[in-house]
Amino acid sequence: MKAMVLKEKGKLAILDMDFNETLGADDVRIKIHTVGICGSDVHYYTHGKIGNFIVKEPMVLGHEASGTVIEVGENVKSLKAGDRVCMEPGIPDLHSRATMEGIYNLDPDVVFWATPPIHGCLRETVVHPAMFCFKLPDNVSYAEGALVEPLSVGLQAVKKANVKPGDVALVTGCGTIGLVTGLAALAGGCSKVIISDVIQPKLDIAAAYGMVPVNITTQNLVDVVKNETGGWGTDIIFEASGNEKAIANIFEPLCPGGKVVFIGMPVEPVPVDIVAAQAKEARMESVFRYANIYPRAVALLGSGKINVKPLVTDKYKFVDAIKAYDYAANPEPRSVKTIIEM
Ligand code: ZN
């Protein structure tokens, strides 16, 4: 089958590959329909590695996917051929301690698409455990199905924040993850979401969702937050930029006793101001992917409580997948999510 392969840093090719995937009793075979391009995919393309994960041999990219079930294993009762599904890209060891404790995203043996040396899903078909495939409601498109992956990161962050009805949140960073976190915060009960970035067209998208945009090239974030919260600060801060400067000052806009959730991943280790945190008895959480979130994400899309359609800004066909990656590596400022359709 045809697959989009990262041969080495900076070298992509659409190749014919044989994956020899046999269908286990608990698996389904899926014809891939849509695959989103993630920041991590682009980073492997441009840098050949993320931290300790290094591309040493050719690897198929892509982990944000939706498709159609074409074959089911003999034990599978939850799905049938023809079902439209989105797929959770990380498969843990089902018998590990982490899985038993409900934190299967932290299982050291998790196998995650397009994380070296595991092949991703930007190819014609995949075999995947049925329990990690989720049926899409009729009113949820394949494109929205592919967006369930980043949306799940935002929902995991909101779950970790323990949002209470009426909380005011600040999201630092208005990329895909910042935007879906803002949407998840609103759906989760926040009365107001303030969101900061340096790129105005992305902030305009946030504003269209009813979030309060702050362009930090022209506005003072702490002043805006004070204004919006009667001087108190926000109950929660979702750090979704991974930016060193944003993290250095992250406790400033927080209210006393508030909570910071770290979502963005700095490329290098960055300093955190512990005394600034202590002065507010700030609580801190961090997020690594998600666990038990996909069904909730799909339900929120189906109910219309979250609408990710405006985030799909750029579409390519699979034959143009290399163009799509070159674009995603150097996108226009208005660009949020680039997707590839098979
Ligand atoms: Zn992703």
CSV table of C-alpha atoms and ligand atoms in Angstrom, one decimal:
chain,number,residue,atom,x,y,z
A,1,MET,CA,0.0,0.0,0.0
A,2,LYS,CA,1.0,3.6,-0.4
A,3,ALA,CA,2.4,5.3,2.7
A,4,MET,CA,3.9,8.7,3.6
A,5,VAL,CA,7.4,8.0,4.8
A,6,LEU,CA,9.9,10.1,6.6
A,7,LYS,CA,13.1,8.5,5.2
A,8,GLU,CA,15.4,10.7,7.3
A,9,LYS,CA,15.4,14.3,8.6
A,10,GLY,CA,14.1,16.6,5.8
A,11,LYS,CA,13.4,13.7,3.4
A,12,LEU,CA,9.8,12.7,2.7
A,13,ALA,CA,8.5,10.2,0.1
A,14,ILE,CA,5.3,8.5,-0.8
A,15,LEU,CA,6.4,4.8,-1.0
A,16,ASP,CA,4.8,1.5,-1.7
A,17,MET,CA,5.2,-0.5,1.6
A,18,ASP,CA,4.0,-3.9,2.9
A,19,PHE,CA,3.1,-3.9,6.5
A,20,ASN,CA,2.0,-7.5,6.7
A,21,GLU,CA,-0.6,-6.7,9.3
A,22,THR,CA,-2.7,-9.7,10.4
A,23,LEU,CA,-6.1,-9.0,11.9
A,24,GLY,CA,-6.2,-10.2,15.5
A,25,ALA,CA,-9.4,-11.4,17.1
A,26,ASP,CA,-9.9,-8.1,18.9
A,27,ASP,CA,-8.7,-5.9,16.0
A,28,VAL,CA,-10.4,-4.0,13.2
A,29,ARG,CA,-8.9,-3.1,9.8
A,30,ILE,CA,-9.6,0.5,8.9
A,31,LYS,CA,-9.4,2.3,5.6
A,32,ILE,CA,-7.9,5.7,6.5
A,33,HIS,CA,-9.8,8.7,5.3
A,34,THR,CA,-8.3,11.8,7.0
A,35,VAL,CA,-5.0,12.4,8.8
A,36,GLY,CA,-4.2,15.7,10.6
A,37,ILE,CA,-0.6,17.0,10.6
A,38,CYS,CA,0.6,17.5,14.2
A,39,GLY,CA,3.4,19.7,15.4
A,40,SER,CA,5.2,16.6,16.4
A,41,ASP,CA,5.0,15.2,12.8
A,42,VAL,CA,6.5,18.4,11.5
A,43,HIS,CA,9.2,18.4,14.1
A,44,TYR,CA,10.3,14.9,13.1
A,45,TYR,CA,10.4,16.1,9.5
A,46,THR,CA,12.4,19.2,10.2
A,47,HIS,CA,14.6,18.1,13.1
A,48,GLY,CA,14.6,14.3,12.8
A,49,LYS,CA,13.9,13.9,16.6
A,50,ILE,CA,12.0,15.1,19.6
A,51,GLY,CA,14.0,14.8,22.8
A,52,ASN,CA,15.1,11.1,23.1
A,53,PHE,CA,12.8,10.0,20.3
A,54,ILE,CA,15.1,9.9,17.2
A,55,VAL,CA,14.2,8.9,13.7
A,56,LYS,CA,16.9,6.2,12.9
A,57,GLU,CA,15.1,4.3,10.2
A,58,PRO,CA,12.3,5.3,7.7
A,59,MET,CA,9.0,5.9,9.6
A,60,VAL,CA,5.5,6.5,8.4
A,61,LEU,CA,4.1,9.8,9.8
A,62,GLY,CA,0.7,10.7,11.2
A,63,HIS,CA,-1.3,9.9,14.3
A,64,GLU,CA,-4.4,12.1,14.1
A,65,ALA,CA,-6.7,10.0,12.1
A,66,SER,CA,-10.2,8.9,11.1
A,67,GLY,CA,-11.5,6.3,8.7
A,68,THR,CA,-13.9,3.5,7.9
A,69,VAL,CA,-13.9,0.0,9.4
A,70,ILE,CA,-13.5,-2.6,6.5
A,71,GLU,CA,-12.9,-5.8,8.5
A,72,VAL,CA,-13.5,-6.9,12.1
A,73,GLY,CA,-11.8,-9.6,14.2
A,74,GLU,CA,-13.9,-12.5,15.5
A,75,ASN,CA,-14.3,-11.1,19.0
A,76,VAL,CA,-15.2,-7.6,18.0
A,77,LYS,CA,-18.8,-6.8,18.9
A,78,SER,CA,-18.7,-3.0,19.2
A,79,LEU,CA,-17.9,-2.2,15.6
A,80,LYS,CA,-18.9,-3.5,12.1
A,81,ALA,CA,-17.7,-3.0,8.6
A,82,GLY,CA,-18.8,0.4,7.3
A,83,ASP,CA,-18.6,2.2,10.7
A,84,ARG,CA,-16.9,5.6,10.6
A,85,VAL,CA,-14.4,5.8,13.4
A,86,CYS,CA,-11.5,7.9,14.9
A,87,MET,CA,-8.6,6.1,16.5
A,88,GLU,CA,-6.7,6.7,19.6
A,89,PRO,CA,-3.0,6.5,18.5
A,90,GLY,CA,-1.4,5.1,21.7
A,91,ILE,CA,-1.8,1.5,22.6
A,92,PRO,CA,-0.6,0.6,26.1
A,93,ASP,CA,0.2,-2.8,27.5
A,94,LEU,CA,-3.3,-3.7,28.8
A,95,HIS,CA,-1.9,-5.6,31.8
A,96,SER,CA,0.6,-3.0,33.0
A,97,ARG,CA,0.4,-1.3,36.3
A,98,ALA,CA,-0.2,2.1,34.7
A,99,THR,CA,-3.1,0.7,32.7
A,100,MET,CA,-4.6,-0.9,35.8
A,101,GLU,CA,-4.3,2.4,37.6
A,102,GLY,CA,-6.2,4.2,34.8
A,103,ILE,CA,-3.2,6.2,33.7
A,104,TYR,CA,-2.5,4.1,30.6
A,105,ASN,CA,-1.1,7.2,28.8
A,106,LEU,CA,1.9,6.9,31.1
A,107,ASP,CA,2.5,3.2,30.5
A,108,PRO,CA,6.3,3.0,29.7
A,109,ASP,CA,5.5,0.4,27.0
A,110,VAL,CA,2.8,2.4,25.2
A,111,VAL,CA,3.1,2.0,21.4
A,112,PHE,CA,2.2,5.3,19.8
A,113,TRP,CA,1.8,6.0,16.1
A,114,ALA,CA,4.6,8.0,14.5
A,115,THR,CA,6.8,8.0,17.5
A,116,PRO,CA,10.1,6.3,16.5
A,117,PRO,CA,10.4,3.5,15.7
A,118,ILE,CA,6.6,3.0,15.4
A,119,HIS,CA,5.0,3.6,12.0
A,120,GLY,CA,2.2,6.1,11.9
A,121,CYS,CA,-1.1,5.9,10.1
A,122,LEU,CA,-0.7,8.2,7.0
A,123,ARG,CA,-1.2,5.2,4.7
A,124,GLU,CA,-4.1,3.4,3.0
A,125,THR,CA,-5.1,1.0,5.8
A,126,VAL,CA,-4.2,0.2,9.4
A,127,VAL,CA,-5.0,-2.6,11.8
A,128,HIS,CA,-5.9,-1.3,15.3
A,129,PRO,CA,-7.4,-2.7,18.5
A,130,ALA,CA,-11.2,-2.2,18.4
A,131,MET,CA,-11.2,-0.8,22.0
A,132,PHE,CA,-9.1,2.1,20.8
A,133,CYS,CA,-11.5,2.9,17.9
A,134,PHE,CA,-14.5,5.2,18.5
A,135,LYS,CA,-17.6,5.4,16.3
A,136,LEU,CA,-18.3,8.9,14.9
A,137,PRO,CA,-21.9,10.2,15.2
A,138,ASP,CA,-23.5,10.8,11.7
A,139,ASN,CA,-23.2,14.6,12.2
A,140,VAL,CA,-19.4,14.4,12.9
A,141,SER,CA,-17.2,14.5,9.8
A,142,TYR,CA,-14.0,12.6,9.1
A,143,ALA,CA,-12.1,15.9,9.5
A,144,GLU,CA,-13.6,16.5,12.9
A,145,GLY,CA,-12.8,12.9,13.7
A,146,ALA,CA,-9.1,13.5,13.0
A,147,LEU,CA,-9.3,16.6,15.3
A,148,VAL,CA,-10.4,14.4,18.2
A,149,GLU,CA,-6.7,13.7,18.9
A,150,PRO,CA,-5.6,17.2,19.7
A,151,LEU,CA,-9.0,18.0,21.3
A,152,SER,CA,-8.4,15.1,23.7
A,153,VAL,CA,-5.2,16.9,24.9
A,154,GLY,CA,-7.3,20.0,25.7
A,155,LEU,CA,-10.0,17.9,27.5
A,156,GLN,CA,-7.3,16.0,29.5
A,157,ALA,CA,-6.0,19.5,30.6
A,158,VAL,CA,-9.5,20.6,31.7
A,159,LYS,CA,-10.0,17.3,33.6
A,160,LYS,CA,-6.7,17.8,35.4
A,161,ALA,CA,-7.6,21.4,36.2
A,162,ASN,CA,-10.8,20.3,38.0
A,163,VAL,CA,-12.7,23.2,36.4
A,164,LYS,CA,-15.6,24.5,38.6
A,165,PRO,CA,-18.6,26.2,37.1
A,166,GLY,CA,-17.9,29.8,36.4
A,167,ASP,CA,-14.1,29.6,36.6
A,168,VAL,CA,-12.1,32.1,34.6
A,169,ALA,CA,-9.2,30.6,32.6
A,170,LEU,CA,-6.3,32.0,30.8
A,171,VAL,CA,-4.8,30.0,27.9
A,172,THR,CA,-1.2,31.0,26.9
A,173,GLY,CA,-0.7,30.0,23.3
A,174,CYS,CA,-3.3,30.1,20.5
A,175,GLY,CA,-2.1,27.3,18.3
A,176,THR,CA,-4.2,24.1,17.8
A,177,ILE,CA,-3.7,22.9,21.3
A,178,GLY,CA,-4.3,26.3,22.9
A,179,LEU,CA,-7.6,26.7,20.9
A,180,VAL,CA,-8.9,23.3,21.7
A,181,THR,CA,-8.0,23.8,25.3
A,182,GLY,CA,-10.0,27.0,25.3
A,183,LEU,CA,-12.9,25.2,23.7
A,184,ALA,CA,-12.7,22.4,26.2
A,185,ALA,CA,-12.5,24.9,29.1
A,186,LEU,CA,-15.7,26.7,27.9
A,187,ALA,CA,-17.5,23.3,27.4
A,188,GLY,CA,-16.2,22.3,30.9
A,189,GLY,CA,-17.9,25.2,32.7
A,190,CYS,CA,-15.5,28.2,32.5
A,191,SER,CA,-17.4,31.4,32.3
A,192,LYS,CA,-14.6,33.2,30.4
A,193,VAL,CA,-11.5,32.2,28.6
A,194,ILE,CA,-8.7,34.7,27.9
A,195,ILE,CA,-6.2,33.6,25.4
A,196,SER,CA,-2.8,35.1,24.5
A,197,ASP,CA,-0.5,34.8,21.5
A,198,VAL,CA,1.6,36.9,19.1
A,199,ILE,CA,-0.2,35.9,15.9
A,200,GLN,CA,-3.3,38.1,15.3
A,201,PRO,CA,-5.1,35.8,12.8
A,202,LYS,CA,-5.1,32.9,15.3
A,203,LEU,CA,-6.4,35.2,18.0
A,204,ASP,CA,-9.2,36.3,15.6
A,205,ILE,CA,-10.3,32.7,15.4
A,206,ALA,CA,-10.3,32.5,19.2
A,207,ALA,CA,-12.3,35.8,19.4
A,208,ALA,CA,-14.9,34.3,17.0
A,209,TYR,CA,-15.4,31.6,19.6
A,210,GLY,CA,-16.1,34.2,22.2
A,211,MET,CA,-12.7,33.9,23.9
A,212,VAL,CA,-11.0,37.2,25.0
A,213,PRO,CA,-7.9,37.6,22.7
A,214,VAL,CA,-4.7,39.2,24.0
A,215,ASN,CA,-2.0,40.1,21.5
A,216,ILE,CA,1.0,40.3,23.7
A,217,THR,CA,3.0,42.2,21.1
A,218,THR,CA,0.7,45.2,21.7
A,219,GLN,CA,-1.1,44.4,25.0
A,220,ASN,CA,0.0,43.7,28.6
A,221,LEU,CA,-1.3,40.3,29.5
A,222,VAL,CA,-1.4,40.9,33.3
A,223,ASP,CA,-3.3,44.2,32.8
A,224,VAL,CA,-5.9,42.6,30.6
A,225,VAL,CA,-6.3,39.7,33.1
A,226,LYS,CA,-6.7,42.1,36.0
A,227,ASN,CA,-9.3,44.1,34.0
A,228,GLU,CA,-11.2,40.9,33.1
A,229,THR,CA,-11.2,39.5,36.7
A,230,GLY,CA,-11.7,42.6,38.9
A,231,GLY,CA,-8.0,42.5,39.8
A,232,TRP,CA,-8.1,39.0,41.2
A,233,GLY,CA,-6.4,36.9,38.4
A,234,THR,CA,-7.6,33.8,36.6
A,235,ASP,CA,-8.6,30.7,38.5
A,236,ILE,CA,-6.7,28.5,36.0
A,237,ILE,CA,-3.9,29.0,33.6
A,238,PHE,CA,-3.4,26.5,30.8
A,239,GLU,CA,0.1,26.9,29.5
A,240,ALA,CA,-0.1,25.8,25.9
A,241,SER,CA,2.8,27.7,24.2
A,242,GLY,CA,5.8,25.8,25.6
A,243,ASN,CA,7.5,29.2,25.3
A,244,GLU,CA,10.3,30.0,27.8
A,245,LYS,CA,9.2,33.6,28.4
A,246,ALA,CA,5.6,32.6,28.9
A,247,ILE,CA,6.6,30.0,31.5
A,248,ALA,CA,9.0,32.4,33.3
A,249,ASN,CA,6.1,34.7,34.1
A,250,ILE,CA,3.3,32.1,34.2
A,251,PHE,CA,2.2,32.7,37.8
A,252,GLU,CA,1.7,36.5,37.4
A,253,PRO,CA,-1.8,36.4,36.0
A,254,LEU,CA,-2.9,33.6,38.3
A,255,CYS,CA,-5.3,34.3,41.3
A,256,PRO,CA,-4.2,33.3,44.8
A,257,GLY,CA,-4.7,29.6,45.3
A,258,GLY,CA,-5.1,29.1,41.5
A,259,LYS,CA,-4.0,26.3,39.3
A,260,VAL,CA,-1.5,26.1,36.4
A,261,VAL,CA,-1.7,23.2,34.0
A,262,PHE,CA,1.4,22.7,31.8
A,263,ILE,CA,0.5,21.4,28.4
A,264,GLY,CA,3.0,23.0,26.0
A,265,MET,CA,6.3,21.2,25.6
A,266,PRO,CA,9.4,23.4,25.6
A,267,VAL,CA,12.1,22.1,23.2
A,268,GLU,CA,14.7,22.5,26.0
A,269,PRO,CA,14.3,22.5,29.8
A,270,VAL,CA,13.2,25.9,31.0
A,271,PRO,CA,13.3,27.7,34.5
A,272,VAL,CA,10.1,27.9,36.6
A,273,ASP,CA,9.8,30.6,39.3
A,274,ILE,CA,9.1,28.5,42.4
A,275,VAL,CA,8.8,31.5,44.8
A,276,ALA,CA,6.3,33.2,42.5
A,277,ALA,CA,4.3,29.9,42.7
A,278,GLN,CA,4.6,29.7,46.5
A,279,ALA,CA,3.5,33.3,47.0
A,280,LYS,CA,0.1,32.3,45.6
A,281,GLU,CA,0.2,28.7,46.8
A,282,ALA,CA,-0.3,27.8,43.2
A,283,ARG,CA,-1.3,24.3,42.4
A,284,MET,CA,0.3,22.7,39.4
A,285,GLU,CA,-0.6,19.9,37.0
A,286,SER,CA,0.9,18.6,33.8
A,287,VAL,CA,-0.5,16.8,30.9
A,288,PHE,CA,0.9,14.0,28.7
A,289,ARG,CA,-1.5,13.0,25.9
A,290,TYR,CA,-4.8,11.7,27.5
A,291,ALA,CA,-6.5,8.7,29.0
A,292,ASN,CA,-10.2,7.7,28.8
A,293,ILE,CA,-10.9,11.0,27.0
A,294,TYR,CA,-11.7,10.0,23.4
A,295,PRO,CA,-15.4,8.9,24.1
A,296,ARG,CA,-16.0,12.3,25.8
A,297,ALA,CA,-14.4,14.2,22.9
A,298,VAL,CA,-16.5,12.4,20.4
A,299,ALA,CA,-19.7,13.0,22.5
A,300,LEU,CA,-18.9,16.7,22.8
A,301,LEU,CA,-18.5,17.0,19.0
A,302,GLY,CA,-21.7,15.1,18.4
A,303,SER,CA,-23.7,17.2,20.8
A,304,GLY,CA,-22.4,20.4,19.3
A,305,LYS,CA,-21.0,21.6,22.6
A,306,ILE,CA,-17.6,21.8,20.9
A,307,ASN,CA,-17.2,22.8,17.2
A,308,VAL,CA,-13.7,22.2,15.8
A,309,LYS,CA,-14.7,22.9,12.1
A,310,PRO,CA,-13.2,26.4,12.1
A,311,LEU,CA,-9.8,24.9,13.1
A,312,VAL,CA,-9.5,22.9,9.9
A,313,THR,CA,-7.9,25.7,7.8
A,314,ASP,CA,-6.0,23.8,5.2
A,315,LYS,CA,-6.8,20.6,3.2
A,316,TYR,CA,-4.6,18.5,0.9
A,317,LYS,CA,-5.1,15.2,-1.0
A,318,PHE,CA,-2.8,12.3,-0.2
A,319,VAL,CA,-1.0,12.6,-3.5
A,320,ASP,CA,0.1,16.1,-2.4
A,321,ALA,CA,1.1,15.0,1.1
A,322,ILE,CA,4.7,16.2,0.8
A,323,LYS,CA,3.4,19.6,-0.2
A,324,ALA,CA,1.1,19.5,2.8
A,325,TYR,CA,4.1,18.8,5.1
A,326,ASP,CA,6.1,21.6,3.5
A,327,TYR,CA,3.2,23.9,4.0
A,328,ALA,CA,2.7,22.8,7.6
A,329,ALA,CA,6.4,23.4,8.3
A,330,ASN,CA,6.1,26.9,7.1
A,331,PRO,CA,2.4,27.8,7.4
A,332,GLU,CA,0.5,31.1,6.9
A,333,PRO,CA,-0.3,33.0,10.1
A,334,ARG,CA,-4.0,32.1,9.7
A,335,SER,CA,-3.3,28.4,9.5
A,336,VAL,CA,-4.3,26.2,12.5
A,337,LYS,CA,-4.7,22.6,11.4
A,338,THR,CA,-3.7,21.1,8.0
A,339,ILE,CA,-5.3,17.8,7.2
A,340,ILE,CA,-4.6,15.2,4.4
A,341,GLU,CA,-7.5,13.3,2.8
A,342,MET,CA,-6.8,9.9,1.2
B,1,ZN,ZN,-1.1,15.4,17.6
